[in-house]
PDB file of C-alpha atoms in Angstrom:
ATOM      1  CA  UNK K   1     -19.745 -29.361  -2.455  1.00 44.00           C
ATOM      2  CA  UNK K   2     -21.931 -26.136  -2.040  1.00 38.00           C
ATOM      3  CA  UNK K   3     -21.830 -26.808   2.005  1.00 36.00           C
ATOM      4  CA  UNK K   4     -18.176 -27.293   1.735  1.00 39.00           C
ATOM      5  CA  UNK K   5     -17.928 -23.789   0.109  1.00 38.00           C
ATOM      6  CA  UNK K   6     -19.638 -22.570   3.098  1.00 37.00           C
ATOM      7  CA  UNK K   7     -18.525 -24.162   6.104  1.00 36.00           C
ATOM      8  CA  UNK K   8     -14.389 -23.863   4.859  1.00 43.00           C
ATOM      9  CA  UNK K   9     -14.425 -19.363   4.759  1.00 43.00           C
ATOM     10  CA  UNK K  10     -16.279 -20.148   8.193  1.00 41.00           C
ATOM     11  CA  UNK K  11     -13.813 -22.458   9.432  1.00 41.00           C
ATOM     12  CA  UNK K  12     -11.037 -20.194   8.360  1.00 44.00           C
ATOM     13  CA  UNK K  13     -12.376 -16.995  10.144  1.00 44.00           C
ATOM     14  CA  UNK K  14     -12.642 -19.322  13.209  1.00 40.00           C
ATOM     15  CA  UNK K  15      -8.963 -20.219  13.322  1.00 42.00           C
ATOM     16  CA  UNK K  16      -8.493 -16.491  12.096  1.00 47.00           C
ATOM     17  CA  UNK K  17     -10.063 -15.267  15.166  1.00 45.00           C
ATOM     18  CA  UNK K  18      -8.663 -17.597  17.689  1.00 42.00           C
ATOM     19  CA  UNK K  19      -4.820 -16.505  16.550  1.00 49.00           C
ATOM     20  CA  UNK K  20      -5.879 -12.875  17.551  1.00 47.00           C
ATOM     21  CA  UNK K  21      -6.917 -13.874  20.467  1.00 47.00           C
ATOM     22  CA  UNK K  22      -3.957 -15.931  21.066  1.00 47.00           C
ATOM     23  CA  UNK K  23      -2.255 -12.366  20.214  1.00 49.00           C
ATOM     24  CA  UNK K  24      -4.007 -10.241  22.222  1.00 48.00           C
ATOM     25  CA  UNK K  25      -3.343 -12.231  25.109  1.00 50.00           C
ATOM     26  CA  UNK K  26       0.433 -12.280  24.306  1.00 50.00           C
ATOM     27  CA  UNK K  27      -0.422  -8.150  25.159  1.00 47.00           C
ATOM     28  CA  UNK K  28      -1.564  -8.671  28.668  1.00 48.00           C
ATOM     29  CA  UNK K  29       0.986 -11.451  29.600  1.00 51.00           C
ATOM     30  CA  UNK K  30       3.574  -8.803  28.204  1.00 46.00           C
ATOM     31  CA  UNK K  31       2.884  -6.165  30.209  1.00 45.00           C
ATOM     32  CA  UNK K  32       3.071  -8.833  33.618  1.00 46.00           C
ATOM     33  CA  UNK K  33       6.115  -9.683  32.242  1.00 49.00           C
ATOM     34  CA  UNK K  34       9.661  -8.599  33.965  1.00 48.00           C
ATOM     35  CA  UNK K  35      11.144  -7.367  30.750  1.00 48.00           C
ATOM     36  CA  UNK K  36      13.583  -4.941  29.747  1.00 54.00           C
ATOM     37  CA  UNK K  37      11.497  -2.656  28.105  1.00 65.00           C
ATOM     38  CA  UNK K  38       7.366  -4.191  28.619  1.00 67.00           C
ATOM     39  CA  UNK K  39       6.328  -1.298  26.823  1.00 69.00           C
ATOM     40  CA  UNK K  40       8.088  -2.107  23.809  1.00 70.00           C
ATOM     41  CA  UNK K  41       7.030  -6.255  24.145  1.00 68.00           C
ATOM     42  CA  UNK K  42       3.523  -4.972  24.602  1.00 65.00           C
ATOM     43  CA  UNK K  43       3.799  -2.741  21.435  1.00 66.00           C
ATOM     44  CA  UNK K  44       5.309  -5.342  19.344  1.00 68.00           C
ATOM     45  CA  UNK K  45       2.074  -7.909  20.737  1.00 63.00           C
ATOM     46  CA  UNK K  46      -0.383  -5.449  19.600  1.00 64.00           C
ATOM     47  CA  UNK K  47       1.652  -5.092  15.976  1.00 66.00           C
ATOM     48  CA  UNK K  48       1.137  -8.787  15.699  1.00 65.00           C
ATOM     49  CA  UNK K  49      -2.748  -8.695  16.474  1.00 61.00           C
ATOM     50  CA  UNK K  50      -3.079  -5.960  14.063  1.00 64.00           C
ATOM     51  CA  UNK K  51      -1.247  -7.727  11.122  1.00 65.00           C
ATOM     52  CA  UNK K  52      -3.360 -11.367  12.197  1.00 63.00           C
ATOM     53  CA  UNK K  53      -6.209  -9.100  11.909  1.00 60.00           C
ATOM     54  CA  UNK K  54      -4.850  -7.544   8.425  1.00 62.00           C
ATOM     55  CA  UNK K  55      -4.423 -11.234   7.694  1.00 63.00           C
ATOM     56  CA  UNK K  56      -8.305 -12.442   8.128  1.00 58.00           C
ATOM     57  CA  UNK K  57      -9.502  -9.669   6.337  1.00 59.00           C
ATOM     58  CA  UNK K  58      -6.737  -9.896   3.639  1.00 60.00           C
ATOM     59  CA  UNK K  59      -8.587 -14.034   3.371  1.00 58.00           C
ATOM     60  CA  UNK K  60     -12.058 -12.782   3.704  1.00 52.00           C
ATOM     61  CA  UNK K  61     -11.941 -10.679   0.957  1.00 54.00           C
ATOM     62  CA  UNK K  62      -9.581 -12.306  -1.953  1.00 53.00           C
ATOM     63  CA  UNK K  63     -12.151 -15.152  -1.688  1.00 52.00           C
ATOM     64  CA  UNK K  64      -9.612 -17.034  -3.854  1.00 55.00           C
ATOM     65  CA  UNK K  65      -5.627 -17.940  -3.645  1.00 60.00           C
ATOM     66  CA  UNK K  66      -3.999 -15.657  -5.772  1.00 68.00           C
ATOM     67  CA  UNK K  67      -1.043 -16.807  -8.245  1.00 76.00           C
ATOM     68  CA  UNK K  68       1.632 -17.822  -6.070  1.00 77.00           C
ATOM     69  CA  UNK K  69       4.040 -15.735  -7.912  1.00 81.00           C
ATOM     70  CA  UNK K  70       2.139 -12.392  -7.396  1.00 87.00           C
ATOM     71  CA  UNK K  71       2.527 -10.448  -4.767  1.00 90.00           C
ATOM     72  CA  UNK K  72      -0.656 -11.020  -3.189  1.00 88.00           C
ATOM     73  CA  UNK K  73      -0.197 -14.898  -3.229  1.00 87.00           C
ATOM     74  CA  UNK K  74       3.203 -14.386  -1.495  1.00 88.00           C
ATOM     75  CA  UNK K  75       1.725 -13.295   1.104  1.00 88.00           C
ATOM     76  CA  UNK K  76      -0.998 -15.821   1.366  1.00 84.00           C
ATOM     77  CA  UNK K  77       1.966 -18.115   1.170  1.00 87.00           C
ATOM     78  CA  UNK K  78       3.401 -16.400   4.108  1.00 88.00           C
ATOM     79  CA  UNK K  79       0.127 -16.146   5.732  1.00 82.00           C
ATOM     80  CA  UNK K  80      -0.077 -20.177   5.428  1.00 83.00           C
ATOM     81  CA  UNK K  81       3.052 -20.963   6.607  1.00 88.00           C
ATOM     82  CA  UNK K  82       3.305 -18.333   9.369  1.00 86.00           C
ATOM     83  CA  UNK K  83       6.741 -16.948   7.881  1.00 89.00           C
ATOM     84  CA  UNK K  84       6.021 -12.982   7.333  1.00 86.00           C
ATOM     85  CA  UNK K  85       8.552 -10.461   8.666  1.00 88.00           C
ATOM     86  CA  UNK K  86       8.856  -7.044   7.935  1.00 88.00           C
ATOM     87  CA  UNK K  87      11.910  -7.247   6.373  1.00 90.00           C
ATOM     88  CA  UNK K  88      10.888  -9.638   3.360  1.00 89.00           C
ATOM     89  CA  UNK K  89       7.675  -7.690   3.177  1.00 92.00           C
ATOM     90  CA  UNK K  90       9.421  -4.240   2.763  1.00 92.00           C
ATOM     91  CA  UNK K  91      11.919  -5.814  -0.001  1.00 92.00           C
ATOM     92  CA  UNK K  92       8.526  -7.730  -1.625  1.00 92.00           C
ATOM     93  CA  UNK K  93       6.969  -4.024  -2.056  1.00 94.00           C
ATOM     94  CA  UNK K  94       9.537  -2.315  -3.959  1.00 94.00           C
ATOM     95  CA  UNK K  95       9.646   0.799  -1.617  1.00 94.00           C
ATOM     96  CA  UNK K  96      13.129   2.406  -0.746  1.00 90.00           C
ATOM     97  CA  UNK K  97      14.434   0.660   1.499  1.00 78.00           C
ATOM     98  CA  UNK K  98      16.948   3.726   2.701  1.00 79.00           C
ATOM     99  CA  UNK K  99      15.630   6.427   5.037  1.00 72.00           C
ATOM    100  CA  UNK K 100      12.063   8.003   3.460  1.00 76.00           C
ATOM    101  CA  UNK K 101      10.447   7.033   6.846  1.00 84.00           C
ATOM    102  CA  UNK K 102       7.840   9.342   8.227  1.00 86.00           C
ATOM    103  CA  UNK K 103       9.674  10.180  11.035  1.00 85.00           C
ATOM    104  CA  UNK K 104      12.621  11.018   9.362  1.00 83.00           C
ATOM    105  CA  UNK K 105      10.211  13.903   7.598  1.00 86.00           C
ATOM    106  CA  UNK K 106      11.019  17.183   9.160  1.00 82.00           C
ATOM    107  CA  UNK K 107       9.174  19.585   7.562  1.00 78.00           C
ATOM    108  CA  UNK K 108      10.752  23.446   6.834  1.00 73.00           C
ATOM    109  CA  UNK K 109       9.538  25.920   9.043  1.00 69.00           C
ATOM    110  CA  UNK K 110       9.375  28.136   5.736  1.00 76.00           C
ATOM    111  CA  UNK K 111       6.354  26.511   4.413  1.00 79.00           C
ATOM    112  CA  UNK K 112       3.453  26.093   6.484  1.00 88.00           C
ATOM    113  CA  UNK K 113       1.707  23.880   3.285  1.00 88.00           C
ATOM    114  CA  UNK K 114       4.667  21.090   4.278  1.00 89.00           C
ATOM    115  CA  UNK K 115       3.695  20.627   7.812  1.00 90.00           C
ATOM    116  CA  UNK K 116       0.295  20.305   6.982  1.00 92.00           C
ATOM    117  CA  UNK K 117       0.929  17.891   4.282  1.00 93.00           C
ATOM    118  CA  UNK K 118       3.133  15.180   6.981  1.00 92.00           C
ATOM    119  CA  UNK K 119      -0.055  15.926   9.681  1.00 94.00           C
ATOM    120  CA  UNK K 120      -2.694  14.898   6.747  1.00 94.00           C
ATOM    121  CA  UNK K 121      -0.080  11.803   5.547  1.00 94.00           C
ATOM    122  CA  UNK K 122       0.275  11.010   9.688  1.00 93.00           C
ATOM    123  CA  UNK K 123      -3.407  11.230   9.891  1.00 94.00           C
ATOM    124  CA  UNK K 124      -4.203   8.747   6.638  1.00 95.00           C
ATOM    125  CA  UNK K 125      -1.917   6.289   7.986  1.00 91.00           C
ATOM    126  CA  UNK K 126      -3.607   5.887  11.449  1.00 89.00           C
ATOM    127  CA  UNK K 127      -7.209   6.168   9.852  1.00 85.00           C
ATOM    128  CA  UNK K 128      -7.369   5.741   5.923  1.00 77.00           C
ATOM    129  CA  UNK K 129     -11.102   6.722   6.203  1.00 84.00           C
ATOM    130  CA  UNK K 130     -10.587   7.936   2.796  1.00 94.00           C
ATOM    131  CA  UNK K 131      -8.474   5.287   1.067  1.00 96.00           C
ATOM    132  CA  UNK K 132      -7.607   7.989  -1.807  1.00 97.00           C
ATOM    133  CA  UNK K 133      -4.376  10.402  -1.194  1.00 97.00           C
ATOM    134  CA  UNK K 134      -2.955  12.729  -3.306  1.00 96.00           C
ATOM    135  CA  UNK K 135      -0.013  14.773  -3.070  1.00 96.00           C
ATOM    136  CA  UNK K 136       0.639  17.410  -5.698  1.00 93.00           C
ATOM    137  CA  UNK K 137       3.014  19.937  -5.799  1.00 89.00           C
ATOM    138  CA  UNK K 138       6.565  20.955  -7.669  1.00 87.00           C
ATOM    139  CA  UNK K 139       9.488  18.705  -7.351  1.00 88.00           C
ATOM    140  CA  UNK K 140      11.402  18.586  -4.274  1.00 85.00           C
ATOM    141  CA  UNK K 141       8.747  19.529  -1.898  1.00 88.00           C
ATOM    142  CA  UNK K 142       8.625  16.102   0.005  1.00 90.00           C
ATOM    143  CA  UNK K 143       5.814  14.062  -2.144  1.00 93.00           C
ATOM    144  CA  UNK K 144       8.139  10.690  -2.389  1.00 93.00           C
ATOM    145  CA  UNK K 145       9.277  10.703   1.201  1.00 93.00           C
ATOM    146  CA  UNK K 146       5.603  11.269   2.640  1.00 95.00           C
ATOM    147  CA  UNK K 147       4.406   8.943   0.472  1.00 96.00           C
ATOM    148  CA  UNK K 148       7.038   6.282   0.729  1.00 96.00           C
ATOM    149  CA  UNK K 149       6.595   6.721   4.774  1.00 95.00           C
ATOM    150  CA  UNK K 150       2.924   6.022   4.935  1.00 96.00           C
ATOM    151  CA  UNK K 151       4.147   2.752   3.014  1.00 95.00           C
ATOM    152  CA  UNK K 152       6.874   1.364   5.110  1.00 94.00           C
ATOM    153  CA  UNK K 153       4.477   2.273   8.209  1.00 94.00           C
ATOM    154  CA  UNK K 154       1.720   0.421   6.425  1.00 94.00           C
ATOM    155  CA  UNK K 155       3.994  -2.423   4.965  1.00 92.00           C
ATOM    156  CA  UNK K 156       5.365  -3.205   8.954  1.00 90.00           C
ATOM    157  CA  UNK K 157       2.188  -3.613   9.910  1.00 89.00           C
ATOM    158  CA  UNK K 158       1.386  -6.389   7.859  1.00 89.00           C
ATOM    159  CA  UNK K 159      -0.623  -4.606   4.606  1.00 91.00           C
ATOM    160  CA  UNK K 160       0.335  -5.830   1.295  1.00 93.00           C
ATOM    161  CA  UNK K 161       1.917  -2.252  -0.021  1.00 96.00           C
ATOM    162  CA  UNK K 162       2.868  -2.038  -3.313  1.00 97.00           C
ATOM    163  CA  UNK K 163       5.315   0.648  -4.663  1.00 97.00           C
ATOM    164  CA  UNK K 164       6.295   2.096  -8.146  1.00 97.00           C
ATOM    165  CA  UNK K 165       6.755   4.908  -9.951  1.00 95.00           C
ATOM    166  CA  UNK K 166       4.574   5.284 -12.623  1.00 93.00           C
ATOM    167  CA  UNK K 167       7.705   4.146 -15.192  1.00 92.00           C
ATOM    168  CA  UNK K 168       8.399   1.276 -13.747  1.00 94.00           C
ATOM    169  CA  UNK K 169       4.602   0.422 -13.533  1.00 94.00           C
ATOM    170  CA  UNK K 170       4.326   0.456 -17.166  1.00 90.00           C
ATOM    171  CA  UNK K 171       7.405  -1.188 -18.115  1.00 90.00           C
ATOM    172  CA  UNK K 172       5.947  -3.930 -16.120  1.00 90.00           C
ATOM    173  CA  UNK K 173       2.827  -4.361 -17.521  1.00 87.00           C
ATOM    174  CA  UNK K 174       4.250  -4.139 -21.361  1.00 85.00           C
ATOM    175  CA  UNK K 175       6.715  -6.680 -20.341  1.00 84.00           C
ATOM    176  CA  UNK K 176       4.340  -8.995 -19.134  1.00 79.00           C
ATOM    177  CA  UNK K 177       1.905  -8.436 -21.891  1.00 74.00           C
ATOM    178  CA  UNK K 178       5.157  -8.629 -24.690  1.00 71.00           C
ATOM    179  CA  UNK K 179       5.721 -12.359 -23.132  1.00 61.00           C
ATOM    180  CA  UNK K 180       2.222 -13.275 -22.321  1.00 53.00           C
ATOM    181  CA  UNK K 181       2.714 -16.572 -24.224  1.00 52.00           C
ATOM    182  CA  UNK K 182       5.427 -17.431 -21.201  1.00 54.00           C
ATOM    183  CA  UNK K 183       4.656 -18.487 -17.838  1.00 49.00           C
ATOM    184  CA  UNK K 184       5.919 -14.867 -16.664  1.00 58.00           C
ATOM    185  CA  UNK K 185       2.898 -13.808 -14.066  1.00 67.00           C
ATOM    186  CA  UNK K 186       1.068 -10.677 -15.186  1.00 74.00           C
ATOM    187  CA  UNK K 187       1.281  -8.135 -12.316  1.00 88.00           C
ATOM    188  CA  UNK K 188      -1.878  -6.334 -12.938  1.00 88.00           C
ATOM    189  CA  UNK K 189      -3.837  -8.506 -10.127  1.00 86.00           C
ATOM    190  CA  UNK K 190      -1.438  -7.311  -8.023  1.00 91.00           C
ATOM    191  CA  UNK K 191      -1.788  -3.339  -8.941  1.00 94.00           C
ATOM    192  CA  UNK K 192      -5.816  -3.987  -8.901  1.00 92.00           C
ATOM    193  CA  UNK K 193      -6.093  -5.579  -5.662  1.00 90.00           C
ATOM    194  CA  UNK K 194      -2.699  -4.781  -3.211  1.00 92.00           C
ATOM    195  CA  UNK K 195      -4.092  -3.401  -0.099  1.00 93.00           C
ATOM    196  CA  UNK K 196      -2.087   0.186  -0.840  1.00 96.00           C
ATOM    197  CA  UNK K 197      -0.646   0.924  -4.012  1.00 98.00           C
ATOM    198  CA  UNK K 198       1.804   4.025  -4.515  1.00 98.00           C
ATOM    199  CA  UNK K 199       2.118   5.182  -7.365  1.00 97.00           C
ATOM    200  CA  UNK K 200       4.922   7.564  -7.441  1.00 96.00           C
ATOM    201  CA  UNK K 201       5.438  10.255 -10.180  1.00 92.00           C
ATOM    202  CA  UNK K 202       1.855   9.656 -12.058  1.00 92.00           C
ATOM    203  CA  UNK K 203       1.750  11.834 -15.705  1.00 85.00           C
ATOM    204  CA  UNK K 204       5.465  12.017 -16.080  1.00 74.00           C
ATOM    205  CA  UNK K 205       4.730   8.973 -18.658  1.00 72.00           C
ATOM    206  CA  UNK K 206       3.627  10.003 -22.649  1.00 69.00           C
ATOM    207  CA  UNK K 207       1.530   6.991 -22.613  1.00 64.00           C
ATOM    208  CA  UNK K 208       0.214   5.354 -25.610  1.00 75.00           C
ATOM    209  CA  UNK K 209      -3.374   3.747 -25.760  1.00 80.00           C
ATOM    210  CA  UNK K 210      -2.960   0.711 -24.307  1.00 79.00           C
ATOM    211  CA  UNK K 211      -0.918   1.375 -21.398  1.00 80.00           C
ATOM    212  CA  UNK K 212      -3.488   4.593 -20.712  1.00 83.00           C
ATOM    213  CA  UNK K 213      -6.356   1.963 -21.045  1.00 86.00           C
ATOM    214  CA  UNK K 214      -4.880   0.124 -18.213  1.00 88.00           C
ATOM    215  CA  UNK K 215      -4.087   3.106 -16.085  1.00 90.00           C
ATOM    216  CA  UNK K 216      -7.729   4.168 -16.504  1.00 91.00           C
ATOM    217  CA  UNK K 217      -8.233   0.672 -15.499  1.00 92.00           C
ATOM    218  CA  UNK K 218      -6.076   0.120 -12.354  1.00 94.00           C
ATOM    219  CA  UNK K 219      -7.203   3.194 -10.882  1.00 95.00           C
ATOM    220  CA  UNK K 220     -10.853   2.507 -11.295  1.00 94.00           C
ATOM    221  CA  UNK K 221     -10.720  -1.017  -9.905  1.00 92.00           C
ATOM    222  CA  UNK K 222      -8.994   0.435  -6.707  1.00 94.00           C
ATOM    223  CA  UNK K 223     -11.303   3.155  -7.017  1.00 95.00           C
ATOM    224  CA  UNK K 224     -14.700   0.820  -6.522  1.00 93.00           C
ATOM    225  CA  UNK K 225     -13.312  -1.253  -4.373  1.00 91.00           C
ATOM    226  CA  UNK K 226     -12.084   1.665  -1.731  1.00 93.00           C
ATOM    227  CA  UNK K 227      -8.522   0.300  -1.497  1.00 94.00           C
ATOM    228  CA  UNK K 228      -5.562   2.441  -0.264  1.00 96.00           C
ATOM    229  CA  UNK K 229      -4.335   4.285  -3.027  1.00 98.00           C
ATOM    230  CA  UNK K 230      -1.536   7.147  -2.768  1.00 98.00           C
ATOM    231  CA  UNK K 231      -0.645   9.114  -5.582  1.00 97.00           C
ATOM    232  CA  UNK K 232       2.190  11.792  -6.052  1.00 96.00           C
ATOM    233  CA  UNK K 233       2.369  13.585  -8.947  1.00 93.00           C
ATOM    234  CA  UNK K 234       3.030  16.884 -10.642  1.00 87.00           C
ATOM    235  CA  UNK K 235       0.125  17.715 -12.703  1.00 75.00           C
ATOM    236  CA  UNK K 236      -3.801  17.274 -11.902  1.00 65.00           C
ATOM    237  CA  UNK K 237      -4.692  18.344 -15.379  1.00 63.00           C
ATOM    238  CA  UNK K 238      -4.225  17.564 -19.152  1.00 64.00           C
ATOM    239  CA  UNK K 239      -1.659  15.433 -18.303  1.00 72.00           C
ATOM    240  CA  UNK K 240      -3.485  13.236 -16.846  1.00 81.00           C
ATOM    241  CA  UNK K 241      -6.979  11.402 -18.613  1.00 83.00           C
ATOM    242  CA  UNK K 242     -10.289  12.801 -17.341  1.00 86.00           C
ATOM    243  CA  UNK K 243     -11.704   9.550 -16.200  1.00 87.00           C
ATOM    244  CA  UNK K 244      -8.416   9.493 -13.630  1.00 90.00           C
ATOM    245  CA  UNK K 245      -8.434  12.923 -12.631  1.00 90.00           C
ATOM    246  CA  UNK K 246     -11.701  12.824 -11.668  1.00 91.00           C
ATOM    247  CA  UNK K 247     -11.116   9.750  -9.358  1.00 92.00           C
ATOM    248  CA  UNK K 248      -8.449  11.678  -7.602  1.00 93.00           C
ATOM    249  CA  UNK K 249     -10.825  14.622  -6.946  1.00 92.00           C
ATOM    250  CA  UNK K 250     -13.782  12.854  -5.904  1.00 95.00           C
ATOM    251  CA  UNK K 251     -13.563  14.229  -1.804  1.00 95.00           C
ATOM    252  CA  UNK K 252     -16.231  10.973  -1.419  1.00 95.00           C
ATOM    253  CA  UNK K 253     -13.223   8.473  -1.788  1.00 95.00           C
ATOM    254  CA  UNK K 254      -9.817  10.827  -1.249  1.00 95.00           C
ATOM    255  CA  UNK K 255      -8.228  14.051  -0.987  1.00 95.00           C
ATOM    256  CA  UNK K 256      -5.659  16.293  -2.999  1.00 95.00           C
ATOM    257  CA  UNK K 257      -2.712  17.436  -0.998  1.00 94.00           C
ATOM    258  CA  UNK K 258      -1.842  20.705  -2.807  1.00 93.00           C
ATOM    259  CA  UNK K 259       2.429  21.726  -1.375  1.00 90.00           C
ATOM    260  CA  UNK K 260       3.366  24.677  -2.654  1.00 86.00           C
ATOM    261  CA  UNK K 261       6.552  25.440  -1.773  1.00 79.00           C
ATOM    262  CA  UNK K 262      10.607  25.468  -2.896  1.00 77.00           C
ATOM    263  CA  UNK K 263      12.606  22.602  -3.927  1.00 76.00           C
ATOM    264  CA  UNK K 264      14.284  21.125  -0.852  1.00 74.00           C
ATOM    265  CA  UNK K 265      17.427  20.433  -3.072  1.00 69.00           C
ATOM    266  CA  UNK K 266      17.861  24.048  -3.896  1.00 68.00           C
ATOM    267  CA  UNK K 267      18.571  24.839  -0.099  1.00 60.00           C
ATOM    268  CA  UNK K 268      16.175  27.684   0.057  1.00 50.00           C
ATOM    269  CA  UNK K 269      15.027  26.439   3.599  1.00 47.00           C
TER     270      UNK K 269
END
């Protein structure tokens, strides 16, 4: 049994490996190709290798099949059965699905602090050196949408991307600890371990013990485990707990996005 435990992860990064080869050499016959647009075919190989690649680390490092009815295990369900698109993964995540992409984010010529905040939320999505993001700032300065965009981008490429805003986050987690006795799946595996959690509108929330307990909890767990994490929120102080707002400002694991600037909805430019 032990040298089954062994040889099966092995045998899995083997067939793991050979499908991104099989990818990558979808790239080269695309570009020999007489298509319409090669370019595009050779873009949309290399997206494929990227998410099989997503896929054998996504195996490699659960160790374990999730519940089937998290998030996670959908997509190892997906994974298994070779049927992930975009579009199911993008209605899975609970991001907007209208407009909010990163390219629709045309920052104001007004306020230098919003153009730097896209380039640093451009710059995470390619890299994610540092899997912690913050963006702070008023309302109406563009937290969501920058946010929201690194997400779809992320979620089309094959990353399991979680989104919610921080109500909707604990409404989940008091629902699913209110009918724990049911076979309702507790989504706190998948706020733990999602490859990139958003967490839209943190502090907004007067939370009471529990639900601050497993706040403190979430973010730690992502925290130690350097896993994608974006936050947008209003406050950096006593809204928030200590133990949290000191994960946000470690600059070993993320970075605070400071945008100070005017409420886009006001039309002040």
């Amino acid at each position: 049994q032990a040298a089954q435990q062994i040889v099966a992860p092995a045998q899995q990064q083997v067939v793991g490996m050979y499908q991104i080869a099989l990818a990558m050499q979808n790239i080269q016959q695309a570009s020999s190709q007489n298509m319409a647009s090669p370019r595009q075919a050779e873009q949309a190989a290399r997206d494929e290798a990227d998410r099989l690649v997503m896929k054998v680390e996504r195996e490699q490092a659960m160790g374990i099949l999730a519940h089937p009815d998290t998030i996670i295990g959908q997509y190892q369900e997906w994974d298994r059965l070779g049927m992930w698109n975009k579009e199911r993964a993008l209605a899975l995540s609970g991001l907007p699905l209208e407009g909010l992409g990163l390219e629709a984010f045309h920052p104001r010529t007004k306020h230098a602090s919003v153009a730097k905040a896209k380039d640093i939320a451009q710059s995470y999505l390619l890299s994610g050196a540092l899997p912690f993001l913050t963006l702070t700032g008023p309302p109406g300065v563009g937290k969501t949408h920058l946010a929201v965009g690194i997400g779809k981008a992320l979620c089309e490429k094959g990353m399991v991307v979680v989104y919610r805003t921080e109500s909707q986050l604990v409404s989940e987690l008091l629902s699913a600890f209110d009918e724990a006795k049911t076979s309702k799946v507790n989504p706190f595996e998948d706020f733990c371990y999602c490859e990139c959690l958003i967490i839209d509108d943190l502090g907004v929330e007067n939370a009471q013990r529990w639900t601050a307990a497993r706040m403190d909890n979430i973010i730690d767990t992502r925290y130690v485990g350097k896993r994608r994490t974006i936050i947008t929120t209003n406050a950096l102080g006593a809204q928030l707990s200590p133990r949290i707002a000191s994960r946000l400002r470690d600059t070993s694991v993320g970075q605070v996005v400071v945008i100070p600037a005017d409420d886009y909805r006001l039309g002040k430019g």
